[in-house]
PDB file of C-alpha atoms in Angstrom:
ATOM      1  CA  MET A  19      -2.618  -5.410 -21.385  1.00 69.00           C
ATOM      2  CA  MET A  20      -3.517  -9.082 -20.899  1.00 78.00           C
ATOM      3  CA  LEU A  21      -6.791 -11.019 -20.895  1.00 81.00           C
ATOM      4  CA  LYS A  22      -7.782 -13.015 -17.830  1.00 80.00           C
ATOM      5  CA  HIS A  23     -10.010 -15.349 -19.887  1.00 83.00           C
ATOM      6  CA  PRO A  24      -8.493 -15.363 -23.400  1.00 85.00           C
ATOM      7  CA  ALA A  25     -10.309 -18.584 -24.326  1.00 88.00           C
ATOM      8  CA  LEU A  26     -13.534 -16.581 -24.566  1.00 87.00           C
ATOM      9  CA  LEU A  27     -12.145 -14.989 -27.743  1.00 88.00           C
ATOM     10  CA  TRP A  28     -13.435 -18.120 -29.496  1.00 89.00           C
ATOM     11  CA  LEU A  29     -16.861 -16.493 -29.145  1.00 88.00           C
ATOM     12  CA  PHE A  30     -15.871 -14.287 -32.090  1.00 89.00           C
ATOM     13  CA  LEU A  31     -16.595 -17.351 -34.277  1.00 90.00           C
ATOM     14  CA  ILE A  32     -20.229 -16.341 -33.924  1.00 89.00           C
ATOM     15  CA  TYR A  33     -19.403 -13.681 -36.528  1.00 90.00           C
ATOM     16  CA  VAL A  34     -19.181 -16.397 -39.206  1.00 91.00           C
ATOM     17  CA  PRO A  35     -22.869 -17.506 -39.150  1.00 90.00           C
ATOM     18  CA  LEU A  36     -24.046 -13.934 -38.494  1.00 88.00           C
ATOM     19  CA  ILE A  37     -22.256 -12.550 -41.550  1.00 88.00           C
ATOM     20  CA  ALA A  38     -23.299 -15.530 -43.683  1.00 88.00           C
ATOM     21  CA  TRP A  39     -26.916 -15.035 -42.591  1.00 87.00           C
ATOM     22  CA  TYR A  40     -26.728 -11.306 -43.332  1.00 84.00           C
ATOM     23  CA  VAL A  41     -25.322 -11.865 -46.835  1.00 83.00           C
ATOM     24  CA  TRP A  42     -27.866 -14.600 -47.623  1.00 82.00           C
ATOM     25  CA  LYS A  43     -30.744 -12.517 -46.251  1.00 80.00           C
ATOM     26  CA  HIS A  44     -30.014  -9.462 -48.372  1.00 75.00           C
ATOM     27  CA  ARG A  45     -29.178 -11.423 -51.482  1.00 73.00           C
ATOM     28  CA  ASN A  46     -32.586 -13.079 -51.434  1.00 66.00           C
ATOM     29  CA  ALA A  47     -34.637 -10.365 -49.793  1.00 61.00           C
ATOM     30  CA  ASN A  48     -35.589  -8.540 -53.027  1.00 59.00           C
ATOM     31  CA  PRO A  49     -37.364  -9.894 -56.137  1.00 58.00           C
ATOM     32  CA  SER A  50     -35.169 -10.300 -59.238  1.00 58.00           C
ATOM     33  CA  LEU A  51     -35.677 -10.136 -62.979  1.00 57.00           C
ATOM     34  CA  GLY A  52     -33.386 -11.668 -65.559  1.00 60.00           C
ATOM     35  CA  ILE A  53     -32.176  -9.244 -68.254  1.00 60.00           C
ATOM     36  CA  SER A  54     -29.572  -9.487 -70.951  1.00 60.00           C
ATOM     37  CA  THR A  55     -27.300  -6.741 -69.597  1.00 61.00           C
ATOM     38  CA  VAL A  56     -27.028  -4.431 -66.543  1.00 58.00           C
ATOM     39  CA  SER A  57     -24.766  -1.888 -68.191  1.00 64.00           C
ATOM     40  CA  PRO A  58     -27.447   0.879 -68.286  1.00 61.00           C
ATOM     41  CA  VAL A  59     -27.769   0.785 -64.479  1.00 55.00           C
ATOM     42  CA  ALA A  60     -24.243  -0.256 -63.530  1.00 57.00           C
ATOM     43  CA  LYS A  61     -23.139   3.324 -62.780  1.00 63.00           C
ATOM     44  CA  LEU A  62     -26.125   4.277 -60.662  1.00 58.00           C
ATOM     45  CA  PRO A  63     -25.082   5.340 -57.096  1.00 66.00           C
ATOM     46  CA  VAL A  64     -25.744   3.059 -54.161  1.00 61.00           C
ATOM     47  CA  SER A  65     -28.723   4.126 -52.081  1.00 69.00           C
ATOM     48  CA  TRP A  66     -27.826   5.844 -48.787  1.00 71.00           C
ATOM     49  CA  LYS A  67     -30.342   3.581 -47.068  1.00 73.00           C
ATOM     50  CA  THR A  68     -28.368   0.593 -48.264  1.00 74.00           C
ATOM     51  CA  ILE A  69     -25.210   2.092 -46.749  1.00 80.00           C
ATOM     52  CA  ALA A  70     -27.075   2.853 -43.491  1.00 80.00           C
ATOM     53  CA  MET A  71     -28.320  -0.733 -43.423  1.00 81.00           C
ATOM     54  CA  HIS A  72     -24.735  -2.081 -43.695  1.00 83.00           C
ATOM     55  CA  VAL A  73     -23.595   0.391 -41.020  1.00 87.00           C
ATOM     56  CA  ALA A  74     -26.379  -0.817 -38.709  1.00 86.00           C
ATOM     57  CA  PHE A  75     -25.212  -4.406 -39.126  1.00 86.00           C
ATOM     58  CA  GLY A  76     -21.622  -3.344 -38.460  1.00 89.00           C
ATOM     59  CA  LEU A  77     -22.745  -1.624 -35.240  1.00 89.00           C
ATOM     60  CA  GLN A  78     -24.382  -4.857 -34.124  1.00 90.00           C
ATOM     61  CA  LEU A  79     -21.105  -6.707 -34.678  1.00 90.00           C
ATOM     62  CA  VAL A  80     -19.198  -4.033 -32.714  1.00 92.00           C
ATOM     63  CA  ALA A  81     -21.673  -4.316 -29.809  1.00 91.00           C
ATOM     64  CA  ILE A  82     -21.252  -8.093 -29.709  1.00 92.00           C
ATOM     65  CA  GLY A  83     -17.460  -7.831 -30.011  1.00 90.00           C
ATOM     66  CA  GLY A  84     -17.258  -5.297 -27.182  1.00 90.00           C
ATOM     67  CA  LEU A  85     -19.173  -7.639 -24.877  1.00 91.00           C
ATOM     68  CA  ILE A  86     -16.932 -10.566 -25.798  1.00 91.00           C
ATOM     69  CA  VAL A  87     -13.753  -8.607 -25.016  1.00 89.00           C
ATOM     70  CA  ALA A  88     -15.285  -7.357 -21.741  1.00 88.00           C
ATOM     71  CA  LEU A  89     -16.069 -10.969 -20.767  1.00 89.00           C
ATOM     72  CA  CYS A  90     -12.411 -11.836 -21.414  1.00 87.00           C
ATOM     73  CA  ARG A  91     -11.514  -9.395 -18.561  1.00 84.00           C
ATOM     74  CA  PRO A  92      -8.724  -7.249 -20.072  1.00 84.00           C
ATOM     75  CA  GLN A  93      -6.304  -6.313 -17.283  1.00 80.00           C
ATOM     76  CA  THR A  94      -3.042  -4.631 -16.561  1.00 75.00           C
ATOM     77  CA  HIS A  95      -1.404  -7.611 -14.904  1.00 63.00           C
ATOM     78  CA  ASP A  96       0.186  -7.765 -11.467  1.00 62.00           C
ATOM     79  CA  HIS A  97       3.906  -8.085 -11.675  1.00 59.00           C
ATOM     80  CA  LEU A  98       6.615  -8.682  -9.122  1.00 58.00           C
ATOM     81  CA  ARG A  99       9.898  -6.854  -9.402  1.00 61.00           C
ATOM     82  CA  THR A 100      12.827  -7.727  -7.183  1.00 60.00           C
ATOM     83  CA  SER A 101      15.530  -5.119  -6.760  1.00 59.00           C
ATOM     84  CA  ARG A 102      18.691  -5.015  -4.686  1.00 59.00           C
ATOM     85  CA  ILE A 103      19.013  -1.998  -2.441  1.00 59.00           C
ATOM     86  CA  GLU A 104      21.020  -0.872   0.553  1.00 61.00           C
ATOM     87  CA  GLY A 105      19.092  -1.032   3.798  1.00 70.00           C
ATOM     88  CA  THR A 106      18.907  -2.411   7.310  1.00 83.00           C
ATOM     89  CA  ASP A 107      16.413  -3.956   9.714  1.00 89.00           C
ATOM     90  CA  ILE A 108      15.313  -1.584  12.470  1.00 92.00           C
ATOM     91  CA  VAL A 109      12.774  -1.950  15.278  1.00 94.00           C
ATOM     92  CA  LEU A 110      11.602   1.081  17.227  1.00 94.00           C
ATOM     93  CA  ALA A 111      10.883   0.397  20.910  1.00 95.00           C
ATOM     94  CA  LEU A 112       8.920   3.342  22.350  1.00 94.00           C
ATOM     95  CA  ASP A 113       8.211   3.981  26.017  1.00 93.00           C
ATOM     96  CA  ILE A 114       4.521   4.863  26.578  1.00 92.00           C
ATOM     97  CA  SER A 115       4.563   4.958  30.380  1.00 88.00           C
ATOM     98  CA  GLY A 116       2.703   7.723  32.228  1.00 85.00           C
ATOM     99  CA  SER A 117       5.819   9.869  32.657  1.00 83.00           C
ATOM    100  CA  MET A 118       5.912  10.351  28.864  1.00 85.00           C
ATOM    101  CA  THR A 119       3.025  12.830  29.235  1.00 83.00           C
ATOM    102  CA  SER A 120       5.443  15.282  30.879  1.00 82.00           C
ATOM    103  CA  ARG A 121       5.411  18.702  29.215  1.00 81.00           C
ATOM    104  CA  ASP A 122       9.127  19.493  29.390  1.00 77.00           C
ATOM    105  CA  PHE A 123       8.822  18.762  25.655  1.00 82.00           C
ATOM    106  CA  GLU A 124       6.269  20.638  23.576  1.00 78.00           C
ATOM    107  CA  PRO A 125       3.480  19.545  23.633  1.00 82.00           C
ATOM    108  CA  SER A 126       4.710  16.477  25.587  1.00 84.00           C
ATOM    109  CA  ARG A 127       7.486  13.893  25.556  1.00 86.00           C
ATOM    110  CA  PHE A 128       5.060  11.356  24.110  1.00 89.00           C
ATOM    111  CA  ALA A 129       3.835  13.594  21.262  1.00 90.00           C
ATOM    112  CA  ALA A 130       7.368  14.767  20.417  1.00 90.00           C
ATOM    113  CA  ALA A 131       8.662  11.187  20.349  1.00 90.00           C
ATOM    114  CA  LYS A 132       5.870  10.067  17.983  1.00 91.00           C
ATOM    115  CA  ASP A 133       6.442  13.045  15.691  1.00 91.00           C
ATOM    116  CA  VAL A 134      10.214  12.558  15.438  1.00 90.00           C
ATOM    117  CA  ALA A 135       9.845   8.784  15.060  1.00 91.00           C
ATOM    118  CA  SER A 136       7.376   9.283  12.184  1.00 92.00           C
ATOM    119  CA  LYS A 137       9.792  11.613  10.399  1.00 90.00           C
ATOM    120  CA  PHE A 138      12.612   9.118  10.920  1.00 89.00           C
ATOM    121  CA  VAL A 139      10.540   6.283   9.410  1.00 89.00           C
ATOM    122  CA  ASN A 140       9.595   8.457   6.437  1.00 88.00           C
ATOM    123  CA  GLN A 141      13.208   9.117   5.487  1.00 83.00           C
ATOM    124  CA  ARG A 142      14.311   5.475   5.778  1.00 82.00           C
ATOM    125  CA  ALA A 143      12.833   4.472   2.423  1.00 76.00           C
ATOM    126  CA  ASN A 144      14.816   1.271   1.896  1.00 77.00           C
ATOM    127  CA  ASP A 145      14.723  -0.233   5.389  1.00 83.00           C
ATOM    128  CA  ASN A 146      12.528  -2.913   6.893  1.00 87.00           C
ATOM    129  CA  MET A 147      11.179  -1.474  10.124  1.00 91.00           C
ATOM    130  CA  GLY A 148       9.013  -2.716  12.996  1.00 93.00           C
ATOM    131  CA  LEU A 149       7.380  -1.168  16.060  1.00 95.00           C
ATOM    132  CA  VAL A 150       7.226  -2.201  19.723  1.00 95.00           C
ATOM    133  CA  VAL A 151       5.758  -0.208  22.617  1.00 95.00           C
ATOM    134  CA  PHE A 152       6.232  -0.814  26.324  1.00 94.00           C
ATOM    135  CA  ALA A 153       5.207   0.521  29.708  1.00 92.00           C
ATOM    136  CA  GLY A 154       4.654  -1.935  32.592  1.00 92.00           C
ATOM    137  CA  GLU A 155       4.515  -4.599  29.862  1.00 93.00           C
ATOM    138  CA  SER A 156       5.453  -4.752  26.206  1.00 94.00           C
ATOM    139  CA  LEU A 157       3.424  -5.041  23.006  1.00 93.00           C
ATOM    140  CA  SER A 158       4.587  -5.695  19.447  1.00 93.00           C
ATOM    141  CA  LEU A 159       2.517  -3.472  17.126  1.00 93.00           C
ATOM    142  CA  MET A 160       4.099  -3.916  13.689  1.00 92.00           C
ATOM    143  CA  PRO A 161       6.272  -6.655  12.141  1.00 91.00           C
ATOM    144  CA  LEU A 162       9.202  -5.750   9.940  1.00 91.00           C
ATOM    145  CA  THR A 163       7.816  -4.012   6.872  1.00 89.00           C
ATOM    146  CA  ASN A 164       8.879  -1.746   4.039  1.00 85.00           C
ATOM    147  CA  ASP A 165       5.428  -0.127   4.032  1.00 87.00           C
ATOM    148  CA  ARG A 166       6.295   3.264   5.525  1.00 88.00           C
ATOM    149  CA  ALA A 167       2.719   4.560   5.352  1.00 90.00           C
ATOM    150  CA  ALA A 168       1.413   1.643   7.443  1.00 91.00           C
ATOM    151  CA  LEU A 169       4.195   2.059  10.003  1.00 92.00           C
ATOM    152  CA  ILE A 170       3.706   5.821  10.308  1.00 92.00           C
ATOM    153  CA  ASN A 171      -0.023   5.278  10.711  1.00 93.00           C
ATOM    154  CA  ALA A 172       0.651   2.742  13.490  1.00 93.00           C
ATOM    155  CA  ILE A 173       2.890   5.249  15.288  1.00 93.00           C
ATOM    156  CA  LYS A 174       0.265   7.985  15.057  1.00 92.00           C
ATOM    157  CA  GLN A 175      -2.419   5.691  16.490  1.00 92.00           C
ATOM    158  CA  ILE A 176      -0.466   4.849  19.654  1.00 92.00           C
ATOM    159  CA  GLU A 177      -2.328   6.126  22.710  1.00 89.00           C
ATOM    160  CA  MET A 178      -1.348   6.465  26.344  1.00 84.00           C
ATOM    161  CA  GLY A 179      -2.991   4.049  28.772  1.00 82.00           C
ATOM    162  CA  GLU A 180      -2.983   1.075  26.391  1.00 84.00           C
ATOM    163  CA  LEU A 181      -0.662  -0.857  28.753  1.00 89.00           C
ATOM    164  CA  ASN A 182      -0.270  -1.165  32.494  1.00 89.00           C
ATOM    165  CA  ASP A 183       1.835   1.684  33.815  1.00 87.00           C
ATOM    166  CA  GLY A 184       5.493   1.233  34.646  1.00 88.00           C
ATOM    167  CA  THR A 185       8.739   0.998  32.690  1.00 91.00           C
ATOM    168  CA  ALA A 186       9.646  -2.528  31.570  1.00 93.00           C
ATOM    169  CA  ILE A 187      12.716  -1.728  29.494  1.00 94.00           C
ATOM    170  CA  GLY A 188      13.929  -5.344  29.476  1.00 94.00           C
ATOM    171  CA  ASP A 189      10.593  -6.705  28.274  1.00 95.00           C
ATOM    172  CA  GLY A 190      10.434  -4.038  25.582  1.00 95.00           C
ATOM    173  CA  LEU A 191      13.891  -5.030  24.334  1.00 96.00           C
ATOM    174  CA  VAL A 192      13.009  -8.747  24.288  1.00 95.00           C
ATOM    175  CA  SER A 193       9.880  -8.031  22.216  1.00 95.00           C
ATOM    176  CA  ALA A 194      11.982  -5.971  19.804  1.00 95.00           C
ATOM    177  CA  ILE A 195      14.595  -8.742  19.573  1.00 96.00           C
ATOM    178  CA  ASN A 196      11.916 -11.342  18.815  1.00 94.00           C
ATOM    179  CA  ARG A 197      10.488  -9.081  16.158  1.00 92.00           C
ATOM    180  CA  ILE A 198      13.787  -8.265  14.419  1.00 93.00           C
ATOM    181  CA  THR A 199      15.176 -11.816  14.412  1.00 91.00           C
ATOM    182  CA  SER A 200      13.093 -12.702  11.348  1.00 85.00           C
ATOM    183  CA  GLY A 201      14.722  -9.941   9.289  1.00 85.00           C
ATOM    184  CA  LYS A 202      17.013 -10.850   6.384  1.00 79.00           C
ATOM    185  CA  ALA A 203      19.389  -7.897   6.582  1.00 79.00           C
ATOM    186  CA  LYS A 204      22.865  -8.438   8.005  1.00 80.00           C
ATOM    187  CA  SER A 205      22.632  -5.152   9.887  1.00 84.00           C
ATOM    188  CA  LYS A 206      19.998  -5.257  12.647  1.00 90.00           C
ATOM    189  CA  SER A 207      19.360  -2.400  15.046  1.00 92.00           C
ATOM    190  CA  ILE A 208      16.935  -1.566  17.837  1.00 94.00           C
ATOM    191  CA  ILE A 209      16.207   2.042  18.766  1.00 93.00           C
ATOM    192  CA  LEU A 210      15.044   2.204  22.373  1.00 94.00           C
ATOM    193  CA  LEU A 211      13.436   5.439  23.520  1.00 93.00           C
ATOM    194  CA  THR A 212      12.609   5.834  27.216  1.00 90.00           C
ATOM    195  CA  ASP A 213      12.446   8.509  29.917  1.00 85.00           C
ATOM    196  CA  GLY A 214      12.794   6.420  33.052  1.00 77.00           C
ATOM    197  CA  THR A 215      14.303   3.548  34.998  1.00 85.00           C
ATOM    198  CA  ASN A 216      13.431  -0.122  34.626  1.00 89.00           C
ATOM    199  CA  ASN A 217      10.895  -0.832  37.379  1.00 89.00           C
ATOM    200  CA  ALA A 218       8.621  -3.520  35.907  1.00 89.00           C
ATOM    201  CA  GLY A 219       8.605  -6.605  33.716  1.00 90.00           C
ATOM    202  CA  ASP A 220      10.206 -10.045  33.924  1.00 91.00           C
ATOM    203  CA  VAL A 221      13.480  -9.525  32.040  1.00 92.00           C
ATOM    204  CA  PRO A 222      16.322  -7.318  33.351  1.00 93.00           C
ATOM    205  CA  PRO A 223      17.650  -4.874  30.706  1.00 93.00           C
ATOM    206  CA  SER A 224      21.169  -6.317  31.079  1.00 93.00           C
ATOM    207  CA  THR A 225      19.878  -9.798  30.194  1.00 94.00           C
ATOM    208  CA  ALA A 226      18.063  -8.453  27.157  1.00 95.00           C
ATOM    209  CA  ALA A 227      21.267  -6.685  26.089  1.00 95.00           C
ATOM    210  CA  GLN A 228      23.223  -9.959  26.287  1.00 95.00           C
ATOM    211  CA  ILE A 229      20.615 -11.707  24.138  1.00 95.00           C
ATOM    212  CA  ALA A 230      20.895  -8.920  21.543  1.00 95.00           C
ATOM    213  CA  LYS A 231      24.692  -9.152  21.647  1.00 94.00           C
ATOM    214  CA  GLN A 232      24.606 -12.897  20.977  1.00 94.00           C
ATOM    215  CA  LYS A 233      22.352 -12.327  17.967  1.00 93.00           C
ATOM    216  CA  GLY A 234      24.489  -9.499  16.579  1.00 92.00           C
ATOM    217  CA  ILE A 235      21.834  -6.833  17.153  1.00 93.00           C
ATOM    218  CA  LYS A 236      22.891  -3.284  17.949  1.00 93.00           C
ATOM    219  CA  ILE A 237      20.838  -1.274  20.423  1.00 94.00           C
ATOM    220  CA  TYR A 238      20.761   2.508  20.221  1.00 93.00           C
ATOM    221  CA  THR A 239      19.333   3.913  23.445  1.00 93.00           C
ATOM    222  CA  ILE A 240      17.804   7.365  23.823  1.00 91.00           C
ATOM    223  CA  GLY A 241      17.129   8.970  27.195  1.00 90.00           C
ATOM    224  CA  VAL A 242      14.308  11.485  26.779  1.00 87.00           C
ATOM    225  CA  GLY A 243      13.526  14.403  29.086  1.00 80.00           C
ATOM    226  CA  THR A 244      15.011  16.158  32.085  1.00 77.00           C
ATOM    227  CA  ASN A 245      15.583  14.731  35.545  1.00 70.00           C
ATOM    228  CA  GLY A 246      13.634  16.150  38.463  1.00 64.00           C
ATOM    229  CA  THR A 247      10.038  16.897  39.339  1.00 62.00           C
ATOM    230  CA  ILE A 248       7.567  16.656  36.450  1.00 58.00           C
ATOM    231  CA  GLN A 249       3.824  17.000  36.034  1.00 60.00           C
ATOM    232  CA  ILE A 250       2.109  14.059  34.353  1.00 57.00           C
ATOM    233  CA  THR A 251      -1.500  13.874  33.183  1.00 58.00           C
ATOM    234  CA  ASP A 252      -3.652  10.747  33.147  1.00 56.00           C
ATOM    235  CA  PRO A 253      -4.564   9.382  29.664  1.00 52.00           C
ATOM    236  CA  TYR A 254      -8.003  11.032  29.800  1.00 53.00           C
ATOM    237  CA  GLY A 255      -6.728  14.465  30.875  1.00 57.00           C
ATOM    238  CA  PHE A 256      -8.772  14.618  34.094  1.00 58.00           C
ATOM    239  CA  SER A 257      -6.006  14.728  36.697  1.00 58.00           C
ATOM    240  CA  THR A 258      -2.390  15.813  37.048  1.00 64.00           C
ATOM    241  CA  THR A 259       0.203  14.180  39.286  1.00 64.00           C
ATOM    242  CA  THR A 260       3.588  15.431  40.466  1.00 64.00           C
ATOM    243  CA  LEU A 261       6.303  12.813  39.979  1.00 62.00           C
ATOM    244  CA  GLU A 262      10.034  12.632  40.629  1.00 64.00           C
ATOM    245  CA  THR A 263      11.727  11.191  37.553  1.00 67.00           C
ATOM    246  CA  LYS A 264      15.278  10.205  36.768  1.00 76.00           C
ATOM    247  CA  ILE A 265      16.636   8.533  33.670  1.00 83.00           C
ATOM    248  CA  ASP A 266      18.887   5.569  34.398  1.00 85.00           C
ATOM    249  CA  GLU A 267      21.597   6.769  32.043  1.00 88.00           C
ATOM    250  CA  GLN A 268      24.158   4.292  33.334  1.00 91.00           C
ATOM    251  CA  SER A 269      21.950   1.341  32.451  1.00 92.00           C
ATOM    252  CA  LEU A 270      21.133   2.756  29.007  1.00 93.00           C
ATOM    253  CA  LYS A 271      24.848   3.338  28.328  1.00 93.00           C
ATOM    254  CA  GLU A 272      25.689  -0.230  29.344  1.00 94.00           C
ATOM    255  CA  ILE A 273      22.996  -1.624  27.065  1.00 95.00           C
ATOM    256  CA  ALA A 274      24.336   0.371  24.114  1.00 93.00           C
ATOM    257  CA  GLU A 275      27.993  -0.442  24.797  1.00 94.00           C
ATOM    258  CA  ALA A 276      27.299  -4.171  25.223  1.00 94.00           C
ATOM    259  CA  THR A 277      25.752  -4.339  21.760  1.00 94.00           C
ATOM    260  CA  LYS A 278      28.182  -1.929  20.042  1.00 91.00           C
ATOM    261  CA  GLY A 279      25.435   0.660  19.766  1.00 91.00           C
ATOM    262  CA  LYS A 280      25.380   4.172  21.176  1.00 90.00           C
ATOM    263  CA  TYR A 281      23.616   6.114  23.914  1.00 91.00           C
ATOM    264  CA  PHE A 282      22.007   9.507  23.272  1.00 90.00           C
ATOM    265  CA  ARG A 283      20.461  12.033  25.614  1.00 88.00           C
ATOM    266  CA  ALA A 284      17.692  14.357  24.398  1.00 86.00           C
ATOM    267  CA  THR A 285      16.394  17.094  26.690  1.00 81.00           C
ATOM    268  CA  ASP A 286      14.246  18.927  24.124  1.00 78.00           C
ATOM    269  CA  GLU A 287      12.562  18.429  20.763  1.00 80.00           C
ATOM    270  CA  LYS A 288      15.437  19.786  18.652  1.00 84.00           C
ATOM    271  CA  MET A 289      17.961  17.556  20.389  1.00 82.00           C
ATOM    272  CA  LEU A 290      15.697  14.529  19.947  1.00 84.00           C
ATOM    273  CA  SER A 291      15.411  15.327  16.252  1.00 85.00           C
ATOM    274  CA  ARG A 292      19.213  15.586  15.967  1.00 83.00           C
ATOM    275  CA  VAL A 293      19.563  12.215  17.704  1.00 84.00           C
ATOM    276  CA  PHE A 294      17.379  10.535  15.083  1.00 85.00           C
ATOM    277  CA  ASP A 295      19.293  12.337  12.332  1.00 82.00           C
ATOM    278  CA  GLU A 296      22.508  10.853  13.676  1.00 80.00           C
ATOM    279  CA  ILE A 297      20.996   7.376  13.887  1.00 79.00           C
ATOM    280  CA  ASP A 298      19.874   7.866  10.282  1.00 76.00           C
ATOM    281  CA  SER A 299      23.515   7.391   9.284  1.00 72.00           C
ATOM    282  CA  LEU A 300      23.430   3.760  10.439  1.00 65.00           C
ATOM    283  CA  GLU A 301      25.428   1.267   8.390  1.00 57.00           C
ATOM    284  CA  LYS A 302      23.667  -0.249   5.388  1.00 60.00           C
ATOM    285  CA  THR A 303      23.532  -3.724   3.934  1.00 59.00           C
ATOM    286  CA  VAL A 304      22.268  -5.075   0.596  1.00 60.00           C
ATOM    287  CA  LEU A 305      18.617  -6.214   0.658  1.00 54.00           C
ATOM    288  CA  ASP A 306      16.388  -7.887  -1.914  1.00 59.00           C
ATOM    289  CA  VAL A 307      13.116  -5.960  -1.970  1.00 55.00           C
ATOM    290  CA  ASP A 308      10.010  -7.315  -3.702  1.00 58.00           C
ATOM    291  CA  LYS A 309       7.730  -4.669  -5.165  1.00 57.00           C
ATOM    292  CA  PHE A 310       4.223  -5.514  -6.306  1.00 57.00           C
ATOM    293  CA  THR A 311       2.016  -3.785  -8.856  1.00 60.00           C
ATOM    294  CA  LEU A 312      -1.720  -4.180  -8.390  1.00 63.00           C
ATOM    295  CA  THR A 313      -4.047  -5.384 -11.159  1.00 71.00           C
ATOM    296  CA  ASP A 314      -6.204  -2.811 -12.939  1.00 75.00           C
ATOM    297  CA  GLU A 315      -9.408  -3.995 -14.590  1.00 81.00           C
ATOM    298  CA  ASN A 316      -9.864  -2.501 -18.081  1.00 84.00           C
ATOM    299  CA  PHE A 317     -13.158  -4.084 -19.157  1.00 84.00           C
ATOM    300  CA  MET A 318     -15.298  -0.965 -18.643  1.00 88.00           C
ATOM    301  CA  PRO A 319     -14.177   0.861 -21.859  1.00 89.00           C
ATOM    302  CA  TRP A 320     -15.238  -2.214 -23.865  1.00 88.00           C
ATOM    303  CA  VAL A 321     -18.617  -2.299 -22.131  1.00 90.00           C
ATOM    304  CA  MET A 322     -19.090   1.393 -22.958  1.00 92.00           C
ATOM    305  CA  LEU A 323     -18.074   0.767 -26.578  1.00 91.00           C
ATOM    306  CA  SER A 324     -20.624  -2.050 -26.829  1.00 91.00           C
ATOM    307  CA  LEU A 325     -23.343   0.094 -25.243  1.00 92.00           C
ATOM    308  CA  CYS A 326     -22.651   3.045 -27.549  1.00 93.00           C
ATOM    309  CA  ALA A 327     -22.648   0.823 -30.637  1.00 90.00           C
ATOM    310  CA  PHE A 328     -25.951  -0.763 -29.624  1.00 90.00           C
ATOM    311  CA  CYS A 329     -27.526   2.637 -28.964  1.00 92.00           C
ATOM    312  CA  ALA A 330     -26.344   3.881 -32.366  1.00 90.00           C
ATOM    313  CA  TYR A 331     -27.851   0.768 -33.993  1.00 86.00           C
ATOM    314  CA  LEU A 332     -31.205   1.396 -32.283  1.00 88.00           C
ATOM    315  CA  LEU A 333     -31.119   5.025 -33.438  1.00 88.00           C
ATOM    316  CA  LEU A 334     -30.618   3.971 -37.062  1.00 85.00           C
ATOM    317  CA  ARG A 335     -33.083   1.106 -36.797  1.00 83.00           C
ATOM    318  CA  TYR A 336     -35.969   3.232 -35.541  1.00 81.00           C
ATOM    319  CA  THR A 337     -35.303   6.412 -37.578  1.00 83.00           C
ATOM    320  CA  VAL A 338     -33.919   6.236 -41.109  1.00 76.00           C
ATOM    321  CA  LEU A 339     -34.283   2.434 -41.349  1.00 77.00           C
ATOM    322  CA  ARG A 340     -37.709   2.273 -39.818  1.00 76.00           C
ATOM    323  CA  ARG A 341     -40.093   0.134 -41.813  1.00 68.00           C
ATOM    324  CA  ILE A 342     -43.731   1.105 -42.209  1.00 61.00           C
ATOM    325  CA  PRO A 343     -46.041  -1.775 -41.226  1.00 56.00           C
TER     326      PRO A 343
END
């Protein structure tokens, strides 16, 4: 435990005049009579009121001391600990286009993807991870972080309809590349999860793949869902639309192969979970991770000690030490 304001301990010097005053006061408070010897009364016991009076003064000193220590702000200090661990930089790029509401997954592709992604994040304890979502445009939601709780919370809060509809795979990849470039790990990977074909955005997926290749970033692509006719529901659940969907597997394979990643196909929840389990075996690299410990304030016990001592003093002062006017 450390004190935030240790210089205030000099206030304890106030004890010197207080004790001197107390000694002088009680030495001269009673009348005296000179006698030749005190031996007849030397063995008489000290009055209990005298003891109570000294105890009362001691309680006053304790009350003052407790306040002084409380003013010094005793704390359990913050400390930074740097440790070397094995980990990698990963950015999740999740498709949130309207077709992700399809119910060929239970309860939907979108809900299953969020659930599996959250579990994946939770088991990657030593990695720095970020989050990007895309539909007709892309949006970076979380920078690279080791705070798994914050990342999982961000995943759970993703809602359909936040972006213009469509599937801008290339834009989603570019946002993920921009986000992961700042990472310090040698191993950098993007996990792209989509259920459609690139039909929006400004950047072709092949161009984004070449950018990732130049930067040494692997892209693991996941095609989610079944091809064919699906039923999709608008974000507010008021209407249902029939849509013909087909995953552009060839494009997703080319993206993965160009970056030395891998393509996966998931047609149900169990298969999607197995895909993330396989990606969980990604190569590792050594990272320096800074861990912080928050400051705890410990002044309250000293305040309570001071308050209790003062209350005990008042109890003695106005009961057994009460003086009759």
